[in-house]
Coordinates of C-alpha atoms in Angstrom, one line a residue:
Chain A
M26 CA 23.5 -44.6 88.7
T27 CA 25.1 -46.8 90.9
T28 CA 24.5 -50.6 90.9
E29 CA 26.5 -51.6 93.8
G30 CA 25.0 -53.8 96.2
V31 CA 24.3 -53.5 99.8
P32 CA 27.7 -52.8 101.6
A33 CA 29.2 -56.0 103.3
S34 CA 28.7 -54.6 106.7
E35 CA 25.0 -54.2 106.1
T36 CA 24.6 -57.7 104.5
G37 CA 26.3 -60.2 106.6
A38 CA 25.3 -60.9 110.2
G39 CA 28.9 -60.1 111.3
D40 CA 28.5 -56.6 112.3
S41 CA 25.3 -57.3 114.2
L42 CA 25.4 -54.3 116.7
T43 CA 25.3 -51.6 113.9
L44 CA 22.8 -53.6 112.1
T45 CA 20.4 -53.9 115.1
L46 CA 20.9 -50.1 115.8
R47 CA 20.2 -49.5 112.1
L48 CA 17.2 -51.6 111.6
E49 CA 15.5 -50.3 114.8
G50 CA 15.0 -47.0 112.9
F51 CA 12.7 -48.7 110.3
E52 CA 9.3 -48.9 111.7
G53 CA 7.9 -50.2 108.5
P54 CA 8.7 -51.2 104.9
L55 CA 8.1 -47.8 103.7
D56 CA 10.7 -46.3 105.9
L57 CA 13.2 -48.8 104.9
L58 CA 12.6 -48.1 101.3
L59 CA 12.9 -44.3 101.8
H60 CA 16.1 -45.0 103.7
L61 CA 17.4 -47.2 100.6
I62 CA 16.4 -44.4 98.2
K63 CA 18.1 -41.7 100.2
R64 CA 21.1 -43.5 100.6
E65 CA 21.8 -44.5 97.0
E66 CA 20.7 -40.9 96.0
I67 CA 18.3 -42.6 93.6
D68 CA 15.8 -40.4 91.5
I69 CA 12.4 -41.4 93.3
W70 CA 10.7 -41.0 89.8
N71 CA 13.1 -43.5 88.2
I72 CA 13.6 -46.2 90.9
P73 CA 16.0 -49.1 89.8
I74 CA 13.4 -51.6 91.0
A75 CA 15.6 -54.8 90.7
Q76 CA 18.4 -53.2 92.7
I77 CA 16.0 -51.8 95.3
T78 CA 14.1 -55.1 95.4
E79 CA 17.3 -57.0 96.1
Q80 CA 18.5 -54.7 98.7
Y81 CA 15.0 -54.8 100.4
L82 CA 15.2 -58.5 100.3
Q83 CA 18.5 -58.6 101.9
Y84 CA 17.5 -56.5 104.9
L85 CA 14.6 -59.0 105.4
Q86 CA 17.2 -61.7 105.4
V87 CA 19.3 -59.9 108.0
M88 CA 16.2 -59.3 110.0
K89 CA 15.3 -62.9 109.9
D90 CA 18.9 -63.7 110.9
L91 CA 18.7 -61.6 113.9
N92 CA 15.4 -63.2 114.8
I93 CA 13.6 -59.9 114.5
N94 CA 10.0 -60.8 114.3
L95 CA 8.7 -59.5 110.9
A96 CA 5.1 -58.0 110.6
G97 CA 3.0 -59.2 107.8
E98 CA 3.4 -55.7 106.0
W99 CA 7.2 -56.4 105.4
L100 CA 6.2 -59.6 103.4
V101 CA 3.3 -57.9 101.5
M102 CA 6.0 -55.2 100.5
A103 CA 8.5 -57.8 99.4
A104 CA 5.7 -59.4 97.3
T105 CA 4.7 -56.0 95.8
L106 CA 8.3 -55.1 94.8
I107 CA 8.8 -58.7 93.2
Y108 CA 5.5 -58.0 91.3
I109 CA 6.6 -54.7 90.0
K110 CA 10.0 -56.1 89.0
S111 CA 8.4 -58.8 87.0
R112 CA 6.0 -56.4 85.4
M113 CA 9.0 -54.3 84.4
L114 CA 10.8 -57.3 83.0
L115 CA 8.0 -58.1 80.7
P116 CA 8.1 -56.5 77.2
P117 CA 5.2 -54.3 76.7
D118 CA 2.3 -56.3 75.0
P119 CA 2.0 -54.3 71.7
A120 CA -1.7 -55.3 71.3
G121 CA -2.6 -54.4 74.9
A122 CA -0.6 -51.1 74.7
A123 CA -2.3 -50.1 71.6
Q124 CA -5.6 -50.3 73.4
E125 CA -4.9 -48.3 76.4
E126 CA -4.2 -44.9 76.0
L127 CA -0.9 -44.8 77.9
V128 CA 0.8 -48.0 79.7
E129 CA 1.2 -47.0 83.4
D130 CA 4.5 -47.3 84.9
P131 CA 4.1 -50.2 87.4
R132 CA 6.2 -48.3 89.8
T133 CA 3.8 -45.2 90.0
E134 CA 1.6 -46.2 92.7
L135 CA 4.6 -47.1 95.0
V136 CA 6.3 -43.8 94.3
Y137 CA 3.0 -41.8 95.4
Q138 CA 2.9 -44.0 98.4
L139 CA 6.4 -43.2 99.3
L140 CA 6.1 -39.4 98.7
E141 CA 2.9 -39.5 100.7
H142 CA 4.6 -41.4 103.6
Q143 CA 7.6 -38.9 103.4
K144 CA 5.2 -36.0 103.7
F145 CA 3.7 -37.6 107.1
K146 CA 7.1 -38.3 108.4
N147 CA 8.2 -34.7 107.9
A148 CA 4.8 -33.6 109.5
A149 CA 5.7 -35.9 112.3
Q150 CA 9.1 -34.0 112.7
M151 CA 7.4 -30.9 113.0
L152 CA 5.0 -32.1 115.7
Y153 CA 8.2 -33.5 117.5
T154 CA 9.7 -30.1 117.5
R155 CA 6.6 -28.3 118.7
Q156 CA 6.3 -30.9 121.4
E157 CA 9.9 -30.2 122.4
V158 CA 9.1 -26.4 122.9
E159 CA 5.9 -27.3 124.7
N160 CA 7.9 -29.7 127.0
A161 CA 10.0 -26.5 128.1
V162 CA 7.1 -24.5 129.3
W163 CA 5.1 -24.8 132.4
N164 CA 1.4 -23.8 133.2
N165 CA 1.0 -23.9 136.9
P166 CA -2.3 -22.8 138.3
P167 CA -2.1 -22.4 142.2
R168 CA -3.3 -25.8 143.7
E169 CA -5.7 -24.6 146.3
V170 CA -8.0 -23.0 143.6
M171 CA -8.2 -26.3 141.8
E172 CA -9.6 -28.2 144.9
E173 CA -13.1 -28.6 143.4
A174 CA -11.5 -30.4 140.4
R175 CA -9.6 -32.9 142.2
E176 CA -10.3 -36.6 141.9
V177 CA -12.6 -36.0 139.1
V178 CA -11.8 -37.1 135.5
A179 CA -13.2 -35.4 132.2
V180 CA -14.9 -38.1 130.2
T181 CA -14.3 -39.1 126.5
L182 CA -16.1 -41.8 124.6
F183 CA -12.8 -43.9 124.7
G184 CA -12.6 -43.3 128.4
L185 CA -16.3 -44.5 128.7
L186 CA -15.4 -47.6 126.8
R187 CA -12.2 -48.3 128.7
A188 CA -14.3 -47.9 131.9
F189 CA -16.5 -50.6 130.7
H190 CA -13.5 -52.9 129.6
E191 CA -11.9 -52.6 133.0
I192 CA -15.4 -53.4 134.7
V193 CA -15.6 -56.5 132.5
K194 CA -12.0 -57.6 133.2
R195 CA -12.6 -57.2 137.0
F196 CA -16.1 -59.0 136.7
E197 CA -14.2 -62.1 135.1
E198 CA -11.4 -62.1 137.4
R199 CA -13.8 -62.4 140.5
P200 CA -13.6 -65.8 141.9
V201 CA -16.8 -67.9 141.3
L202 CA -18.2 -69.7 144.5
Q203 CA -17.4 -73.4 143.8
V204 CA -19.5 -75.4 146.4
D205 CA -18.2 -78.8 145.4
Q206 CA -16.1 -79.6 142.6
E207 CA -17.8 -83.0 142.1
E208 CA -21.6 -82.2 142.3
I209 CA -22.1 -79.4 139.7
S210 CA -25.7 -78.8 138.9
I211 CA -27.5 -77.7 135.9
E212 CA -28.9 -74.8 137.8
E213 CA -25.4 -73.8 138.7
K214 CA -24.4 -73.7 135.3
I215 CA -27.2 -71.9 134.2
A216 CA -26.3 -69.2 136.9
D217 CA -22.7 -69.2 135.5
I218 CA -23.8 -68.5 132.0
R219 CA -26.3 -65.9 133.0
R220 CA -23.6 -64.1 135.0
L221 CA -21.3 -64.1 131.9
L222 CA -23.9 -62.7 129.8
L223 CA -24.3 -59.8 132.2
V224 CA -21.1 -58.4 130.8
R225 CA -20.9 -60.0 127.4
D226 CA -23.4 -60.1 124.4
T227 CA -21.9 -63.3 123.0
I228 CA -19.8 -66.1 124.3
L229 CA -18.1 -68.7 122.3
F230 CA -19.8 -72.1 122.6
S231 CA -16.3 -73.7 122.7
S232 CA -15.1 -71.5 125.6
F233 CA -17.1 -73.6 128.1
F234 CA -15.4 -76.7 127.0
T235 CA -11.7 -75.5 127.2
E236 CA -11.2 -75.3 131.1
A237 CA -14.0 -77.6 132.3
P238 CA -12.3 -80.1 134.7
A239 CA -14.4 -83.1 134.5
K240 CA -17.0 -84.8 132.4
Q241 CA -19.9 -84.0 134.8
H242 CA -19.2 -80.2 134.0
L243 CA -19.3 -80.6 130.1
I244 CA -22.7 -82.5 130.4
A245 CA -24.1 -79.9 132.9
T246 CA -22.8 -77.1 130.8
F247 CA -24.3 -78.8 127.6
L248 CA -27.7 -79.3 129.4
A249 CA -27.7 -75.8 130.9
I250 CA -27.2 -74.2 127.4
L251 CA -30.2 -76.2 126.0
E252 CA -32.3 -75.1 129.0
L253 CA -31.6 -71.7 128.2
V254 CA -32.3 -71.9 124.7
R255 CA -35.6 -73.4 125.5
L256 CA -36.4 -70.4 128.0
R257 CA -35.4 -68.1 125.1
E258 CA -32.8 -66.4 127.3
I259 CA -30.1 -67.3 124.7
W260 CA -29.8 -68.4 121.1
L261 CA -26.9 -70.1 119.1
Y262 CA -25.7 -69.1 115.8
Q263 CA -22.8 -69.6 113.5
K264 CA -21.5 -67.0 111.3
A265 CA -20.9 -69.7 108.7
N266 CA -21.0 -73.4 108.4
F267 CA -18.2 -75.2 110.3
Q268 CA -17.4 -71.8 112.1
E269 CA -17.5 -71.3 116.1
I270 CA -20.7 -71.5 117.6
H271 CA -21.7 -68.4 119.4
I272 CA -24.1 -68.1 122.4
S273 CA -26.1 -64.8 122.4
K274 CA -28.2 -63.1 124.7
G275 CA -31.8 -62.6 123.9
K276 CA -34.0 -63.2 120.8
P277 CA -32.5 -63.8 117.3
S278 CA -34.7 -60.8 116.1
G279 CA -31.9 -58.4 116.6
E280 CA -34.0 -55.5 117.7
T281 CA -32.0 -52.3 118.3
A282 CA -32.6 -49.6 120.8
Chain B
M4 CA 24.8 -13.6 136.1
D5 CA 23.4 -9.9 135.9
I6 CA 20.5 -9.2 138.2
N7 CA 18.3 -8.1 135.3
E8 CA 19.0 -11.8 133.7
L9 CA 18.3 -13.5 137.0
Q10 CA 15.1 -11.6 137.6
P11 CA 12.8 -13.1 134.9
I12 CA 14.1 -16.6 135.7
L13 CA 13.2 -16.0 139.5
E14 CA 9.8 -15.0 138.4
A15 CA 9.3 -18.2 136.3
I16 CA 10.5 -20.4 139.2
I17 CA 8.0 -18.4 141.7
Y18 CA 5.3 -18.9 139.1
V19 CA 5.6 -22.7 138.9
A20 CA 6.4 -23.3 142.6
E21 CA 3.7 -24.8 144.6
D22 CA 5.2 -23.8 147.9
P23 CA 6.9 -20.5 149.0
V24 CA 10.3 -20.2 147.3
N25 CA 13.1 -19.4 149.8
P26 CA 16.7 -18.1 149.1
E27 CA 18.2 -21.4 150.0
Q28 CA 16.3 -23.2 147.2
L29 CA 17.4 -20.5 144.8
K30 CA 21.0 -20.7 145.9
E31 CA 21.0 -24.4 145.0
I32 CA 19.8 -23.6 141.5
F33 CA 22.3 -20.7 141.1
P34 CA 25.4 -21.9 142.9
D35 CA 27.7 -19.3 141.3
E36 CA 25.5 -16.4 142.6
S37 CA 25.9 -15.0 146.3
Y38 CA 23.1 -15.0 148.6
E39 CA 23.2 -11.2 148.3
T40 CA 22.8 -11.1 144.5
I41 CA 19.7 -13.6 144.8
E42 CA 18.2 -11.4 147.5
T43 CA 18.8 -8.2 145.7
A44 CA 17.2 -9.8 142.5
L45 CA 14.4 -11.1 144.6
R46 CA 13.8 -7.6 146.3
K47 CA 13.9 -5.9 142.9
L48 CA 11.4 -8.5 141.1
M49 CA 9.0 -8.0 144.1
D50 CA 9.2 -4.2 143.7
E51 CA 8.7 -4.3 140.0
F52 CA 6.3 -7.0 139.9
N53 CA 4.0 -5.6 142.5
S54 CA 4.1 -2.0 141.5
R55 CA 2.7 -3.0 137.8
P56 CA -1.2 -2.8 137.8
G57 CA -1.4 -6.8 137.4
G58 CA -3.7 -9.5 138.6
M59 CA -1.0 -11.2 140.7
V60 CA 1.4 -10.1 143.4
I61 CA 4.5 -11.7 144.9
R62 CA 4.3 -11.9 148.8
E63 CA 6.7 -13.1 151.6
I64 CA 5.2 -16.0 153.2
A65 CA 6.7 -18.7 155.6
G66 CA 10.3 -17.6 154.9
G67 CA 9.9 -17.6 151.2
V68 CA 8.2 -15.9 148.5
R69 CA 4.9 -16.9 146.6
M70 CA 2.8 -15.7 143.8
T71 CA -1.0 -15.3 144.3
T72 CA -3.7 -13.6 142.8
R73 CA -4.6 -10.0 144.1
P74 CA -7.3 -10.5 146.8
E75 CA -9.5 -7.6 145.3
Y76 CA -10.1 -10.1 142.3
H77 CA -11.1 -12.9 144.4
E78 CA -14.9 -12.8 143.4
H79 CA -14.2 -12.9 139.5
V80 CA -11.6 -15.6 140.0
R81 CA -14.2 -17.5 141.9
A82 CA -16.9 -16.8 139.1
Y83 CA -14.4 -18.2 136.5
L84 CA -13.5 -21.3 138.4
K85 CA -17.4 -22.1 138.4
T86 CA -17.5 -21.7 134.6
K87 CA -15.3 -24.7 133.9
P88 CA -16.5 -26.3 130.8
G89 CA -17.4 -29.9 130.3
A90 CA -19.0 -32.4 132.5
R91 CA -16.5 -34.1 134.7
L92 CA -17.6 -37.3 136.3
S93 CA -16.0 -39.2 139.3
M94 CA -14.6 -42.6 138.6
A95 CA -17.6 -44.4 140.4
A96 CA -19.9 -42.3 138.0
L97 CA -18.0 -43.1 135.0
E98 CA -18.2 -46.8 135.6
T99 CA -21.7 -46.8 136.4
L100 CA -22.4 -44.7 133.3
A101 CA -20.4 -47.5 131.3
V102 CA -22.5 -50.1 132.8
I103 CA -25.6 -48.5 131.8
A104 CA -24.5 -47.5 128.4
Y105 CA -23.3 -51.0 127.4
R106 CA -26.0 -53.0 129.2
Q107 CA -29.1 -51.0 128.9
P108 CA -31.8 -51.3 130.0
V109 CA -30.5 -52.4 133.3
T110 CA -31.6 -52.4 136.9
L111 CA -29.7 -51.2 139.9
A112 CA -29.4 -54.7 141.2
E113 CA -27.8 -55.7 137.7
I114 CA -25.3 -52.7 138.0
L115 CA -24.3 -53.7 141.5
A116 CA -23.8 -57.4 140.2
I117 CA -21.6 -56.3 137.3
R118 CA -19.5 -53.6 139.3
G119 CA -19.3 -55.3 142.3
K120 CA -19.9 -52.0 144.2
K121 CA -22.7 -50.1 145.3
S122 CA -23.7 -47.6 142.7
S123 CA -26.7 -45.7 144.1
T124 CA -24.9 -42.5 144.7
A125 CA -23.3 -42.5 141.3
L126 CA -26.7 -43.3 139.7
K127 CA -28.2 -40.5 141.5
T128 CA -25.4 -38.1 140.1
L129 CA -25.9 -39.4 136.5
L130 CA -29.8 -38.9 136.8
E131 CA -29.2 -35.4 138.1
K132 CA -26.8 -34.6 135.3
K133 CA -29.4 -36.2 132.9
L134 CA -27.0 -38.4 131.3
V135 CA -29.2 -41.4 132.5
A136 CA -33.0 -41.7 132.4
I137 CA -35.7 -44.0 133.7
V138 CA -36.8 -46.2 130.7
G139 CA -39.3 -48.4 132.4
R140 CA -39.7 -51.5 134.7
K141 CA -38.5 -54.9 134.6
H142 CA -41.1 -57.8 134.3
V143 CA -39.7 -59.7 137.3
V144 CA -40.7 -59.7 141.1
G145 CA -40.6 -56.4 142.7
R146 CA -40.7 -54.8 139.1
P147 CA -37.4 -52.8 139.6
I148 CA -36.7 -49.8 137.6
L149 CA -34.7 -50.0 134.4
Y150 CA -32.3 -47.4 133.6
G151 CA -31.0 -46.3 130.0
T152 CA -28.8 -43.4 128.7
S153 CA -30.6 -40.2 127.7
R154 CA -30.5 -38.0 124.8
E155 CA -28.1 -35.9 126.6
F156 CA -25.8 -38.6 126.8
L157 CA -25.8 -39.1 123.1
V158 CA -25.2 -35.1 122.8
H159 CA -22.4 -35.0 125.2
F160 CA -20.4 -37.9 123.6
G161 CA -21.4 -36.7 120.1
L162 CA -23.0 -39.9 119.2
K163 CA -26.1 -40.0 116.4
D164 CA -27.4 -43.2 118.3
L165 CA -26.4 -45.9 120.5
S166 CA -25.1 -48.2 117.6
E167 CA -22.2 -45.8 117.3
L168 CA -21.0 -46.6 120.7
P169 CA -17.7 -48.2 120.3
T170 CA -17.6 -52.1 121.1
L171 CA -15.4 -54.2 123.4
E172 CA -14.2 -56.0 120.3
E173 CA -13.0 -52.6 118.8
F174 CA -11.2 -51.8 122.0
A175 CA -9.6 -55.3 121.9
E176 CA -8.5 -54.4 118.3
L177 CA -6.6 -51.3 119.6
A178 CA -5.3 -53.0 122.6
G179 CA -4.1 -55.8 120.5
E180 CA -5.8 -58.5 122.6
Q181 CA -7.2 -61.8 121.8
H182 CA -10.7 -62.6 122.3
Chain C
M27 CA -16.1 -1.5 133.2
D28 CA -13.0 0.5 132.2
I29 CA -10.6 -1.8 130.0
N30 CA -7.8 -0.8 132.4
E31 CA -10.0 -2.1 135.3
L32 CA -10.7 -5.2 133.4
Q33 CA -7.2 -5.9 132.3
P34 CA -5.8 -7.1 135.6
I35 CA -8.9 -9.2 136.5
L36 CA -8.2 -10.8 133.1
E37 CA -4.7 -11.5 134.0
A38 CA -5.7 -12.9 137.5
I39 CA -8.1 -15.3 135.8
I40 CA -5.7 -16.4 133.1
Y41 CA -3.2 -17.0 135.9
V42 CA -5.4 -19.5 137.8
A43 CA -6.8 -21.2 134.7
E44 CA -5.8 -24.8 134.3
D45 CA -7.1 -24.6 130.5
P46 CA -6.8 -22.0 127.9
V47 CA -9.4 -19.3 128.8
N48 CA -11.7 -18.3 125.9
P49 CA -13.6 -15.1 125.4
E50 CA -17.1 -17.0 125.9
Q51 CA -16.1 -17.8 129.4
L52 CA -15.1 -14.4 130.1
K53 CA -18.2 -13.1 128.8
E54 CA -20.0 -15.3 131.1
I55 CA -18.2 -13.7 133.9
F56 CA -18.8 -10.1 132.7
P57 CA -22.0 -10.2 131.2
D58 CA -22.3 -6.4 131.1
E59 CA -19.2 -6.1 128.9
S60 CA -19.4 -6.6 125.1
Y61 CA -17.4 -9.3 123.3
E62 CA -15.5 -6.3 121.7
T63 CA -14.5 -4.8 125.0
I64 CA -13.4 -8.2 126.2
E65 CA -11.3 -9.0 123.1
T66 CA -9.8 -5.5 123.2
A67 CA -8.7 -5.7 126.8
L68 CA -7.4 -9.3 126.0
R69 CA -5.3 -8.1 123.2
K70 CA -4.0 -5.1 125.4
L71 CA -3.2 -7.5 128.1
M72 CA -1.2 -9.7 125.9
D73 CA 0.7 -7.0 124.2
E74 CA 1.6 -5.4 127.6
F75 CA 2.4 -8.6 129.5
N76 CA 4.4 -10.2 126.7
S77 CA 6.5 -7.0 126.2
R78 CA 7.6 -6.8 129.7
P79 CA 10.9 -8.6 130.6
G80 CA 9.2 -11.3 132.7
G81 CA 9.3 -15.1 133.3
M82 CA 6.0 -15.9 131.8
V83 CA 4.1 -15.1 128.6
I84 CA 0.4 -15.3 127.6
R85 CA -0.1 -17.4 124.5
E86 CA -3.0 -18.1 122.3
I87 CA -3.8 -21.7 122.2
A88 CA -6.8 -24.0 121.6
G89 CA -9.2 -21.0 120.8
G90 CA -8.3 -19.2 124.1
V91 CA -5.4 -17.8 126.0
R92 CA -2.9 -19.4 128.5
M93 CA -0.2 -18.4 130.7
T94 CA 3.0 -20.4 130.6
T95 CA 6.5 -19.8 131.5
R96 CA 9.1 -18.7 128.7
P97 CA 10.5 -21.6 127.1
E98 CA 14.2 -20.2 127.4
Y99 CA 14.1 -20.7 131.2
H100 CA 13.2 -24.5 130.9
E101 CA 16.6 -25.5 132.4
H102 CA 16.2 -23.5 135.6
V103 CA 12.6 -24.1 136.2
R104 CA 13.4 -27.9 135.6
A105 CA 16.3 -27.5 138.4
Y106 CA 13.9 -26.0 140.8
L107 CA 11.1 -28.5 140.1
K108 CA 13.5 -31.4 140.0
T109 CA 11.6 -33.1 137.1
K110 CA 12.9 -34.8 134.2
P111 CA 11.6 -34.0 130.8
G112 CA 8.3 -35.1 130.1
A113 CA 7.4 -38.5 128.4
R114 CA 7.7 -37.8 124.9
L115 CA 5.4 -39.6 122.2
S116 CA 7.2 -42.1 120.1
M117 CA 8.0 -41.4 116.6
A118 CA 5.5 -44.1 115.6
A119 CA 2.6 -42.2 117.8
L120 CA 3.8 -38.8 116.2
E121 CA 3.4 -40.3 112.6
T122 CA 0.1 -41.8 113.4
L123 CA -0.8 -38.5 115.1
A124 CA 0.2 -36.5 111.9
V125 CA -1.8 -38.7 109.7
I126 CA -4.9 -38.2 111.8
A127 CA -4.2 -34.3 112.2
Y128 CA -4.0 -34.0 108.2
R129 CA -6.4 -36.5 107.2
Q130 CA -9.3 -36.3 109.8
P131 CA -11.7 -37.8 110.1
V132 CA -10.0 -41.0 109.4
T133 CA -10.4 -44.8 110.1
L134 CA -7.7 -47.2 111.6
A135 CA -7.7 -48.8 108.1
E136 CA -7.0 -45.8 106.3
I137 CA -4.1 -44.9 108.6
L138 CA -2.7 -48.3 108.0
A139 CA -3.1 -47.7 104.4
I140 CA -1.0 -44.6 104.7
R141 CA 1.5 -45.6 107.0
G142 CA 2.0 -49.1 105.4
K143 CA 2.1 -50.6 108.9
K144 CA -0.1 -51.4 111.8
S145 CA -0.9 -48.5 113.8
S146 CA -3.3 -49.8 116.7
T147 CA -0.9 -49.6 119.8
A148 CA 0.1 -45.9 118.7
L149 CA -3.7 -45.1 118.4
K150 CA -4.4 -46.4 121.6
T151 CA -1.8 -44.1 123.2
L152 CA -3.1 -41.3 121.5
L153 CA -6.5 -42.1 122.7
E154 CA -5.3 -42.6 126.3
K155 CA -3.4 -39.3 126.2
K156 CA -6.6 -37.7 124.8
L157 CA -4.8 -36.1 121.9
V158 CA -7.0 -38.0 119.6
A159 CA -10.8 -38.6 120.2
I160 CA -13.5 -40.8 118.4
V161 CA -15.4 -38.4 116.2
G162 CA -18.0 -40.6 114.7
R163 CA -18.5 -43.7 112.3
K164 CA -17.9 -43.8 108.7
H165 CA -20.9 -44.5 106.5
V166 CA -19.4 -47.7 104.9
V167 CA -19.7 -51.4 105.3
G168 CA -18.7 -52.4 108.9
R169 CA -19.2 -48.8 110.1
P170 CA -15.7 -48.1 111.2
I171 CA -14.9 -45.7 114.1
L172 CA -13.4 -42.4 112.8
Y173 CA -10.6 -40.7 114.5
G174 CA -9.9 -36.8 114.9
T175 CA -7.6 -34.8 116.8
S176 CA -8.7 -33.2 120.1
R177 CA -8.7 -30.0 121.8
E178 CA -6.0 -31.5 124.1
F179 CA -3.9 -31.9 120.8
L180 CA -3.9 -28.2 120.2
V181 CA -2.8 -27.5 123.9
H182 CA -0.1 -30.2 123.6
F183 CA 1.5 -28.7 120.7
G184 CA 0.6 -25.3 121.5
L185 CA -1.4 -24.5 118.5
K186 CA -4.2 -21.6 118.3
D187 CA -6.3 -23.8 115.9
L188 CA -5.8 -26.5 113.2
S189 CA -5.2 -23.9 110.5
E190 CA -2.0 -23.0 112.3
L191 CA -0.6 -26.3 111.0
P192 CA 1.5 -26.0 108.0
T193 CA -0.3 -27.5 104.9
L194 CA 1.0 -31.1 104.2
E195 CA 2.2 -29.8 100.8
E196 CA 4.7 -27.8 102.6
F197 CA 6.3 -31.1 103.7
A198 CA 6.5 -32.4 100.2
E199 CA 10.3 -32.2 99.9
L200 CA 11.6 -35.2 98.1
A201 CA 13.1 -38.0 99.9
G202 CA 16.9 -37.5 100.2
E203 CA 16.8 -33.6 99.7
Q204 CA 17.2 -32.8 103.5
H205 CA 17.2 -34.6 106.7

């Protein structure tokens, strides 16, 4: 088994073009680990965890040097590797080992995860090949017979949700009639809140106070919220102490349709 | 290229073409073939394709050739086109349905306020398709009709009940948006 | 109706159909024919149509049959249509799709666990392309949405049904053995 480290061209930031190209291939930590295991021709059932951890951390360092934004899962994997490495270094506790039927190899879970990941990568490759074949064929019904079907969309649940999302976006982008910046009344604020609650179930209390231009607005908004609570059109709640206050439509009884 | 090799390729091209295919266009794709070869292959293709007892024919139209169904099967083809499965909705109907699904019970005036567009035609379609139903009247002046989604709506979208509708938060999660 | 009479009509219908045509739809058009007659005619049509040296084939896809050009003529067809190869799915989308195809119904959290990375963007792409659909909610805390592959998935990858996919175990070759 080779114990050599990462070749110089892959550790230093000197050959950054090759590095960038190489790193782009690794979508996630499992991809990088599989690459390292393949390259070093390692037996997946007996991963030299210290060596792999070191190489993994070197890659992470290179990515940091190249200002590549690392998603959380890369750091989680680093922590996992370090944990496994430390467990491997500990001499087995004779007392504990006696109690358990079999001391599990700390690497096992990771190995199964890698094997599973490899399977799905291969399955994705199969889909890619099939897609290539399908990209090479055409199905072309004559246009005139399809006229009845023009300008219509087939609807999925996701399509329905996306349509609603678009409406809400459009709704919120609509300009609100501002009569006079200086004289903002409680009635107008009440109308604003009602308007927002047409498309939303809840609004963050704080969202009213981030963009308000003047003190009068803050006061008017605050009084409007109090008025709507009194009218039982809205209610206020927190998910926990010191958390954001939510403004919600309707009664707190939480009835469902 | 051999004429027998050329022939099925011409057939495939005529099949995918939306307009009649003329020899000039084919010459562009096969610059090494003479017009004569192309026209011979076309002629042979038409002879053979049209003499088989199939559902389509290749006809000469507007200086080119085009594939169509045989006119005698017109009735059955039309009948098939009418059986097309799945409820299909216009964008206006889909939007109106989305508003009703997510804001029910809701009045026509409220739908207008949210969509910013007249929605009565779309609403009528949805009522006809039974995706939407009248669920009551609102206790305000004029007592406007309240609309909600129907049982068919649940069936169409494979939902057990309305609480299974995906939420805007779940959409935001997919879209990676901050809310 | 005689099978030889039925056959060209089926061919015409399959030719005009935008989506794979299934026996149920054909039964609606030919209520007097038995399923057996329809399926025998379909089988005979496919045998004969696909054995001629033509530009198109009839294939079994998503529980029905569909006419497409033969893949070997793609270069010339593309030259005629002047189109570039269609947008391919990214590797991330294909991997996410593989997880959904083999583990369906599956939640976003489960996909994350298997892939070891965030998959929401890929999932959104797949939902938008209708390759994946919302199929319900899981009966656990939070009631997360369950995803599965759609009929469009079968069409996109030219599959008759899900059982045509090789089993996941067939992809179990160890890392490093082959690439």
